[in-house]
Coordinates of C-alpha atoms in Angstrom, one line a residue:
M10 CA -28.4 -9.4 -20.4
G11 CA -28.2 -7.4 -23.7
K12 CA -24.7 -7.5 -25.2
M13 CA -22.5 -10.3 -23.9
T14 CA -19.3 -8.4 -24.4
G15 CA -20.7 -4.9 -23.7
F16 CA -18.6 -4.3 -20.6
M17 CA -15.5 -4.9 -22.8
D18 CA -16.7 -3.1 -25.9
F19 CA -17.9 0.2 -24.4
E20 CA -16.4 2.7 -22.0
R21 CA -18.3 4.5 -19.3
Q22 CA -20.2 7.5 -20.6
S23 CA -20.7 10.4 -18.1
E24 CA -23.5 12.9 -18.3
H25 CA -23.0 16.2 -20.0
Y26 CA -22.1 19.2 -17.8
E27 CA -22.5 22.9 -18.7
A28 CA -19.1 24.6 -18.5
P29 CA -18.2 26.0 -15.0
L30 CA -17.7 29.6 -16.3
T31 CA -21.3 29.8 -17.5
R32 CA -23.2 27.7 -15.0
V33 CA -22.0 29.8 -12.0
K34 CA -24.0 32.6 -13.5
H35 CA -27.3 30.9 -12.7
Y36 CA -29.0 28.6 -10.2
K37 CA -30.5 26.1 -12.7
E38 CA -29.5 22.5 -13.1
F39 CA -26.6 22.1 -15.5
V40 CA -26.4 18.3 -16.0
A41 CA -28.1 16.9 -19.1
P42 CA -29.3 13.3 -19.1
L43 CA -27.9 10.7 -21.4
T44 CA -29.3 10.5 -24.9
N45 CA -31.2 7.3 -25.8
E46 CA -28.2 5.9 -27.6
E47 CA -25.8 6.8 -24.7
A48 CA -28.1 5.2 -22.2
K49 CA -28.5 2.1 -24.3
T50 CA -24.7 1.8 -24.5
Q51 CA -24.4 2.2 -20.7
G52 CA -27.1 -0.5 -20.2
A53 CA -25.0 -2.8 -22.5
R54 CA -22.1 -2.5 -20.1
C55 CA -24.0 -4.3 -17.3
M56 CA -22.4 -7.7 -16.8
D57 CA -24.1 -11.0 -16.3
C58 CA -22.2 -11.1 -13.0
G59 CA -24.3 -13.8 -11.2
I60 CA -24.6 -11.9 -7.9
P61 CA -25.7 -8.3 -8.6
F62 CA -23.9 -6.6 -5.7
C63 CA -25.3 -3.3 -7.0
N64 CA -28.8 -4.3 -5.6
N65 CA -27.4 -4.5 -2.1
G66 CA -25.3 -1.5 -2.5
C67 CA -28.4 0.5 -3.2
P68 CA -30.3 1.3 0.0
V69 CA -33.7 1.0 -1.7
N70 CA -32.6 -2.2 -3.4
N71 CA -33.2 -1.0 -6.9
I72 CA -33.4 -3.9 -9.4
I73 CA -30.6 -2.5 -11.4
P74 CA -29.6 -5.3 -13.8
D75 CA -33.3 -5.5 -14.9
F76 CA -33.7 -1.8 -15.8
N77 CA -30.2 -1.7 -17.4
E78 CA -31.3 -4.6 -19.7
L79 CA -34.6 -2.9 -20.5
V80 CA -32.9 0.4 -21.4
Y81 CA -30.5 -1.6 -23.6
Q82 CA -33.6 -3.0 -25.3
Q83 CA -35.1 0.5 -25.4
D84 CA -38.1 -0.6 -23.5
W85 CA -38.3 2.6 -21.4
Q86 CA -41.9 2.1 -20.2
A87 CA -41.0 -1.3 -18.7
A88 CA -37.9 0.2 -17.2
I89 CA -39.7 2.9 -15.3
Q90 CA -42.1 0.2 -13.9
V91 CA -39.1 -1.7 -12.6
L92 CA -37.5 1.4 -11.2
H93 CA -40.7 2.7 -9.5
S94 CA -41.3 -0.7 -7.9
T95 CA -38.5 0.1 -5.4
N96 CA -38.1 3.9 -5.6
N97 CA -40.8 6.4 -5.3
F98 CA -38.7 9.4 -6.5
P99 CA -36.0 8.4 -9.0
E100 CA -35.8 12.0 -10.2
F101 CA -34.4 12.9 -6.7
T102 CA -32.0 10.1 -6.4
G103 CA -30.9 10.3 -10.1
R104 CA -29.7 13.8 -9.4
I105 CA -28.4 13.9 -5.8
C106 CA -27.7 10.4 -4.6
P107 CA -23.9 9.7 -4.4
A108 CA -24.6 6.3 -6.0
P109 CA -23.3 3.7 -3.6
C110 CA -24.7 1.2 -6.1
E111 CA -21.9 2.1 -8.5
S112 CA -19.2 1.5 -5.8
A113 CA -20.7 -2.1 -5.5
C114 CA -20.8 -2.7 -9.3
T115 CA -18.9 -5.9 -10.1
L116 CA -17.4 -4.2 -13.2
G117 CA -15.9 -1.6 -10.9
I118 CA -13.5 -4.2 -9.4
N119 CA -11.0 -3.6 -12.3
S120 CA -12.7 -1.1 -14.5
D121 CA -15.1 1.9 -14.5
P122 CA -18.5 0.8 -13.1
V123 CA -21.7 1.0 -15.0
G124 CA -23.2 4.5 -15.0
I125 CA -26.2 3.4 -13.0
K126 CA -27.2 6.8 -11.7
S127 CA -27.1 8.3 -15.1
I128 CA -29.4 5.5 -16.5
E129 CA -31.8 6.1 -13.6
H130 CA -31.8 9.8 -14.4
A131 CA -32.6 9.1 -18.0
I132 CA -35.4 6.6 -17.3
I133 CA -37.4 8.9 -15.0
D134 CA -37.0 12.0 -17.1
K135 CA -38.2 10.1 -20.2
A136 CA -41.1 8.7 -18.2
W137 CA -42.3 12.1 -17.2
E138 CA -41.8 13.4 -20.7
N139 CA -44.1 10.6 -22.1
G140 CA -46.8 10.9 -19.4
W141 CA -46.1 7.5 -17.9
V142 CA -46.0 8.8 -14.4
K143 CA -49.6 8.9 -13.3
P144 CA -51.4 9.0 -9.9
Q145 CA -52.0 5.5 -8.5
L146 CA -55.4 5.7 -6.8
P147 CA -56.3 3.2 -4.0
T148 CA -58.8 0.5 -4.9
H149 CA -60.6 1.0 -1.6
K150 CA -60.5 3.3 1.5
T151 CA -59.6 1.9 4.9
G152 CA -61.1 4.6 7.0
K153 CA -57.8 4.9 8.9
K154 CA -56.0 8.3 9.3
V155 CA -52.3 8.8 9.4
A156 CA -50.4 12.0 10.2
I157 CA -46.8 12.5 9.0
V158 CA -44.6 15.1 10.6
G159 CA -42.0 16.3 8.1
S160 CA -42.3 16.4 4.3
G161 CA -38.7 15.5 3.3
P162 CA -38.1 12.3 1.2
A163 CA -38.8 10.0 4.1
G164 CA -42.2 11.6 4.9
M165 CA -43.1 11.9 1.2
A166 CA -42.3 8.2 0.5
A167 CA -44.3 7.1 3.5
A168 CA -47.2 9.3 2.6
Q169 CA -47.4 8.0 -1.0
Q170 CA -47.2 4.4 0.0
L171 CA -49.9 4.7 2.7
A172 CA -52.2 6.7 0.5
R173 CA -52.0 4.1 -2.3
V174 CA -53.3 1.4 0.0
G175 CA -56.3 3.5 1.1
H176 CA -55.4 5.4 4.2
D177 CA -56.2 9.1 4.7
V178 CA -52.8 10.7 5.0
S179 CA -52.0 14.3 6.1
V180 CA -48.4 15.6 6.0
Y181 CA -47.4 18.5 8.3
E182 CA -44.5 20.7 7.3
K183 CA -43.1 23.6 9.4
N184 CA -41.9 25.5 6.3
D185 CA -44.1 27.2 3.8
R186 CA -43.4 24.7 1.0
I187 CA -43.2 20.9 0.9
G188 CA -39.9 19.0 0.6
G189 CA -38.0 19.5 3.8
L190 CA -34.2 19.5 3.3
L191 CA -34.8 18.5 -0.3
R192 CA -36.5 21.9 -0.7
Y193 CA -34.3 24.1 1.4
G194 CA -31.1 22.2 2.1
I195 CA -30.1 21.4 -1.4
P196 CA -29.4 24.2 -3.9
D197 CA -31.4 24.5 -7.1
F198 CA -28.4 24.0 -9.2
K199 CA -28.2 20.4 -8.0
M200 CA -32.0 19.8 -8.0
E201 CA -34.6 22.3 -9.2
K202 CA -37.6 22.5 -7.0
W203 CA -40.3 22.1 -9.6
L204 CA -39.4 18.4 -9.5
I205 CA -40.8 18.3 -5.9
D206 CA -43.9 20.3 -6.9
R207 CA -44.6 17.8 -9.7
R208 CA -44.6 14.9 -7.2
V209 CA -46.7 16.8 -4.7
E210 CA -49.4 17.3 -7.4
Q211 CA -49.3 13.6 -8.1
M212 CA -49.6 12.7 -4.4
Q213 CA -52.4 15.2 -3.9
A214 CA -54.3 13.4 -6.7
E215 CA -53.7 10.1 -4.9
G216 CA -55.3 11.6 -1.8
V217 CA -52.5 13.0 0.3
T218 CA -53.2 16.2 2.2
F219 CA -50.3 18.7 2.8
V220 CA -50.4 21.2 5.6
T221 CA -47.6 23.8 5.5
G222 CA -46.5 26.5 7.9
V223 CA -47.1 24.4 11.0
F224 CA -44.6 23.2 13.6
V225 CA -45.7 20.2 15.6
G226 CA -44.3 20.4 19.1
K227 CA -45.0 21.6 22.6
E228 CA -42.4 24.4 22.2
Q229 CA -40.8 26.2 19.3
L230 CA -37.6 25.1 17.7
D231 CA -34.2 25.9 19.1
P232 CA -33.0 29.4 18.0
A233 CA -30.0 27.7 16.3
I234 CA -32.4 26.3 13.7
K235 CA -34.3 28.7 11.5
D236 CA -38.0 28.4 12.3
Y237 CA -40.3 29.4 9.5
S238 CA -43.5 28.1 11.1
Q239 CA -46.6 30.2 11.1
K240 CA -48.4 28.3 13.8
R241 CA -47.8 25.5 16.3
I242 CA -49.8 22.3 16.9
D243 CA -49.5 20.3 20.1
P244 CA -48.5 16.6 19.4
D245 CA -51.4 15.6 21.6
E246 CA -53.8 17.0 19.1
L247 CA -52.4 14.8 16.4
L248 CA -52.4 11.7 18.6
A249 CA -56.1 12.3 19.4
K250 CA -57.1 12.9 15.8
Y251 CA -55.1 10.2 13.9
D252 CA -54.8 6.4 14.2
A253 CA -51.0 6.6 13.7
V254 CA -48.3 9.3 13.5
I255 CA -45.0 9.1 11.7
I256 CA -42.3 11.6 12.7
S257 CA -39.9 11.9 9.8
G258 CA -38.2 15.3 10.0
G259 CA -34.6 15.9 8.9
A260 CA -31.5 16.2 11.0
E261 CA -31.3 19.9 11.1
Q262 CA -29.4 20.4 14.4
P263 CA -26.0 21.6 13.2
R264 CA -22.7 20.8 14.8
D265 CA -21.3 24.0 16.3
L266 CA -17.7 25.2 16.7
P267 CA -17.4 26.7 20.1
I268 CA -14.1 28.6 19.8
P269 CA -13.1 32.2 20.6
G270 CA -14.7 34.6 18.1
R271 CA -17.7 32.4 17.3
E272 CA -20.0 35.2 18.0
L273 CA -18.5 37.6 15.4
K274 CA -20.7 38.8 12.6
G275 CA -19.9 36.8 9.5
V276 CA -19.7 33.3 11.1
H277 CA -22.8 31.3 10.2
Y278 CA -24.2 27.8 10.1
A279 CA -24.4 26.5 6.6
L280 CA -28.2 26.3 6.5
E281 CA -28.3 30.0 7.6
F282 CA -26.9 30.6 4.1
L283 CA -28.4 27.8 2.0
I284 CA -32.1 28.0 3.2
P285 CA -32.5 31.7 2.5
Q286 CA -30.8 31.3 -0.8
N287 CA -33.3 28.7 -1.9
K288 CA -36.1 31.0 -0.8
E289 CA -34.6 33.8 -2.9
V290 CA -34.3 31.6 -5.9
A291 CA -38.0 30.6 -5.4
G292 CA -38.9 34.3 -5.5
D293 CA -39.4 34.7 -1.8
T294 CA -37.4 36.8 0.7
K295 CA -33.9 37.9 -0.3
N296 CA -30.9 36.1 1.3
G297 CA -29.6 38.3 4.1
I298 CA -26.1 36.9 3.6
D299 CA -24.2 38.1 0.6
A300 CA -20.9 36.5 -0.4
K301 CA -20.3 38.9 -3.3
G302 CA -16.8 40.3 -3.1
K303 CA -16.1 38.4 0.1
N304 CA -13.3 36.0 1.2
V305 CA -15.3 32.9 2.1
I306 CA -14.1 30.0 4.2
V307 CA -16.1 26.8 4.5
I308 CA -15.3 24.5 7.4
G309 CA -16.3 21.0 6.6
G310 CA -15.6 18.8 3.6
G311 CA -18.9 17.1 3.0
D312 CA -21.9 17.7 0.7
T313 CA -23.2 20.7 2.7
G314 CA -19.8 22.3 2.6
S315 CA -19.7 21.8 -1.2
D316 CA -23.1 23.4 -1.5
C317 CA -21.8 26.5 0.3
V318 CA -18.9 26.6 -2.1
G319 CA -21.2 26.5 -5.2
T320 CA -23.5 29.1 -3.8
S321 CA -20.7 31.4 -2.8
N322 CA -19.3 31.2 -6.3
R323 CA -22.7 32.1 -7.7
H324 CA -22.8 35.1 -5.4
G325 CA -19.5 36.2 -6.9
A326 CA -17.2 35.6 -3.9
T327 CA -13.6 37.0 -4.3
S328 CA -12.2 33.7 -2.9
V329 CA -13.6 30.4 -1.6
S330 CA -11.6 28.1 0.6
Q331 CA -12.6 24.9 2.3
F332 CA -11.0 23.2 5.3
E333 CA -11.4 19.6 6.4
L334 CA -10.3 18.3 9.8
L335 CA -9.3 14.8 8.5
P336 CA -6.3 14.0 6.3
Q337 CA -6.6 14.2 2.5
P338 CA -8.0 10.9 1.2
P339 CA -6.2 8.9 -1.5
Q340 CA -6.9 9.8 -5.2
E341 CA -8.1 6.2 -5.8
E342 CA -9.6 3.7 -3.5
N343 CA -8.0 0.4 -2.6
K344 CA -10.5 -1.7 -4.5
P345 CA -9.3 -5.2 -3.4
L346 CA -9.7 -4.0 0.2
V347 CA -13.0 -2.2 0.2
W348 CA -15.1 -3.4 -2.7
P349 CA -18.2 -3.7 -2.7
Y350 CA -18.5 -1.1 0.1
W351 CA -18.4 2.7 -0.1
P352 CA -14.7 3.6 -0.5
T353 CA -12.7 6.4 1.1
K354 CA -11.2 8.4 -1.7
L355 CA -10.8 12.0 -2.8
R356 CA -14.1 13.3 -4.2
T357 CA -14.2 16.5 -6.2
S358 CA -17.7 17.9 -6.6
S359 CA -19.0 20.1 -9.4
S360 CA -18.9 23.0 -7.0
H361 CA -15.2 22.4 -6.4
E362 CA -14.6 22.5 -10.2
E363 CA -16.2 26.0 -10.3
G364 CA -13.4 27.4 -8.1
C365 CA -12.3 26.5 -4.6
S366 CA -9.1 26.1 -2.6
R367 CA -9.2 23.0 -0.5
D368 CA -7.0 22.0 2.5
W369 CA -7.0 19.0 4.8
S370 CA -5.7 18.3 8.3
V371 CA -6.6 21.8 9.4
A372 CA -8.2 22.8 12.7
T373 CA -9.7 26.2 13.4
K374 CA -8.3 27.7 16.6
R375 CA -10.2 31.0 16.7
F376 CA -11.9 33.8 14.7
E377 CA -10.7 37.4 15.0
G378 CA -12.3 40.6 14.0
K379 CA -12.9 44.3 14.8
D380 CA -16.0 46.0 16.1
G381 CA -17.8 42.7 16.3
K382 CA -17.1 41.9 12.6
L383 CA -15.1 38.9 11.4
E384 CA -11.8 39.7 9.7
K385 CA -9.7 36.5 9.8
L386 CA -9.5 32.9 10.8
I387 CA -6.6 31.5 12.8
G388 CA -5.9 27.8 12.0
V389 CA -3.3 25.2 12.8
R390 CA -2.0 22.1 10.9
L391 CA -2.7 18.7 12.3
E392 CA -0.9 15.4 12.3
W393 CA -2.8 12.2 12.4
K394 CA -1.4 9.0 13.8
D395 CA -3.2 5.8 14.7
G396 CA -6.5 7.7 14.3
K397 CA -5.6 10.4 16.7
M398 CA -4.8 14.0 15.9
S399 CA -2.3 16.4 17.3
E400 CA -1.3 19.9 16.4
V401 CA 1.9 20.3 14.4
P402 CA 4.2 22.6 16.4
D403 CA 4.7 26.1 15.1
S404 CA 2.1 25.6 12.3
E405 CA -0.4 28.2 13.3
F406 CA -1.5 30.4 10.4
E407 CA -4.1 33.1 9.6
M408 CA -6.3 33.7 6.6
K409 CA -8.4 36.7 5.7
A410 CA -12.1 35.8 6.1
D411 CA -15.2 37.9 5.6
L412 CA -17.6 35.0 5.8
V413 CA -17.2 31.6 7.5
F414 CA -19.8 28.8 7.0
L415 CA -19.9 25.9 9.5
A416 CA -20.7 22.8 7.5
M417 CA -19.5 20.1 9.9
G418 CA -22.5 17.9 9.8
F419 CA -25.7 17.6 11.8
V420 CA -25.9 16.0 15.2
S421 CA -29.6 15.2 15.5
P422 CA -33.1 16.1 14.5
A423 CA -35.0 18.8 16.4
Q424 CA -35.3 17.6 20.0
Q425 CA -38.5 19.5 20.6
I426 CA -40.4 17.2 18.2
L427 CA -39.1 14.1 19.9
S428 CA -39.8 15.5 23.4
G429 CA -43.2 16.7 22.4
F430 CA -44.3 13.2 21.5
G431 CA -42.5 11.7 24.5
V432 CA -40.4 9.6 22.2
E433 CA -37.4 7.8 23.8
K434 CA -34.1 8.8 22.3
D435 CA -30.9 6.8 21.5
N436 CA -27.5 8.0 22.7
R437 CA -27.2 10.3 19.6
G438 CA -30.4 12.1 20.2
N439 CA -32.4 10.3 17.5
A440 CA -35.7 8.6 17.9
K441 CA -35.1 5.1 19.3
A442 CA -36.7 2.5 17.1
T443 CA -35.6 -0.7 15.5
V444 CA -36.0 -1.6 11.8
E445 CA -36.7 -5.3 12.3
G446 CA -39.4 -7.5 13.7
S447 CA -43.0 -6.8 14.6
K448 CA -42.1 -3.5 16.2
A449 CA -40.2 -2.1 13.1
Y450 CA -40.0 1.7 13.1
H451 CA -42.2 1.8 16.2
T452 CA -41.1 4.1 19.0
N453 CA -41.9 3.6 22.7
Q454 CA -45.2 5.5 22.1
P455 CA -48.1 3.2 21.0
K456 CA -49.1 5.2 17.9
V457 CA -45.9 6.9 17.0
F458 CA -43.4 5.7 14.4
A459 CA -40.1 7.2 13.3
A460 CA -38.3 7.1 10.0
G461 CA -35.5 8.8 8.0
D462 CA -33.1 11.2 9.7
M463 CA -35.4 11.3 12.7
R464 CA -34.5 7.7 13.5
R465 CA -31.1 7.2 11.9
G466 CA -29.6 10.6 12.0
Q467 CA -28.0 12.6 9.2
S468 CA -28.0 10.4 6.1
L469 CA -28.7 10.2 2.3
V470 CA -31.9 10.9 0.4
V471 CA -31.9 7.3 -0.7
W472 CA -31.8 6.0 2.9
A473 CA -34.7 8.4 3.7
I474 CA -36.8 7.0 0.9
R475 CA -36.0 3.4 2.0
E476 CA -37.0 4.2 5.6
G477 CA -40.2 6.0 4.5
R478 CA -41.3 3.0 2.4
Q479 CA -40.5 0.5 5.1
C480 CA -42.1 2.6 7.8
A481 CA -45.2 2.8 5.7
R482 CA -45.3 -1.0 5.6
A483 CA -45.0 -1.2 9.4
V484 CA -47.8 1.4 9.9
D485 CA -50.1 -0.4 7.4
E486 CA -49.6 -3.7 9.2
F487 CA -50.1 -2.0 12.6
L488 CA -53.4 -0.5 11.4
M489 CA -54.8 -3.4 9.4
G490 CA -53.1 -6.5 10.9
T491 CA -51.6 -7.3 7.5
T492 CA -50.0 -5.5 4.6
E493 CA -49.4 -5.8 0.9
L494 CA -46.8 -3.0 0.8
P495 CA -43.3 -4.1 -0.3
N496 CA -40.6 -4.4 2.3

């Protein structure tokens, strides 16, 4: 621990944001990492709290007090070694993780928590700047071959871990570029995609092979999911060629809203808007949905909805509104009740700050339009009592709408992948596999493992990295009878 009274002497220092009026004019990141001195001060705020609840609050179990102390001492090179010991991709989590570790910070019981996420962001950016992030080549080759289906954070983490212990790893991705939902589900203004490319280069140097434009399954994807594959490979081919297969695709099956008018032109799933936009920013095909001059309504109050808000503002939408089915959360959490767990409270994202009208306890009854084109949304107010909702009498209203984006979450991964491998599913449509014991991450198929969204359903990038790492350990033990990979 650096400064004994640091948590009393210093206030939380947030990262620096570009002003909303200027950042909506571009798709680049607008958050600047802490300076050396700011990061040192934040590190000094870390308490000698005895039990570091932040470690358990972090899904990858980052050793947070240790790297906070090292940043306070300005030993950045040791700090990145500690950070990389639990997290393959801190540049991803340091930008887009919601930081459950901070909710678990002991200082947060009666004060502002340590800015753990901002410290992580500063550590990894400095490490890349100084050339400390290098390929870690295996000391020997095992002769075993592993295929990974899906190149999101779970697949990338598993691939890197397995390559570093000497296995020959091939990653198959249905899109034309690596990254999965990191690449195409998250806007560039939250995480620029050269960050993924840089890691891909490192992993290629470590021996990982990436195969893009290939969908693995016995049939093509459901029409509800955009399929950018150039060719299809039968799962049996992979099973015959490789000693083990990990399926680690994202949860891309969106939740629909089957109400009158759903078929009108102008009503879209969120990813039908976000994926083409990321492709346009990358210099590929132009986004076929243009929000410029449109009245946009986003249905769903989560991160995907927020991404639609930010992207619509960058298009130049006339108005952007967001509806949430649930009641408005409290401004502040009840800390004595919920700490150290993730609290329910009102969260305002950077996209909301750029311009958005938000409303809660609203249900959409129908869409109306003319000549097959959306013109308005008909909604109704809700009353919540004992966890159940009912419509408020005579509360129906209408709003002008040129575009509606459905961002109500994702129900499951692509079923065609699971069915293609003959993997047993749980009651939510995910791959059925436990995370404990000798069969950890193992499906009912002898050579098939599952990790990330494919196993747990829609979740956070940090959970995907955790599952990818743990699944890699399970596969290594399956192939070799023992493993040195961390749990």
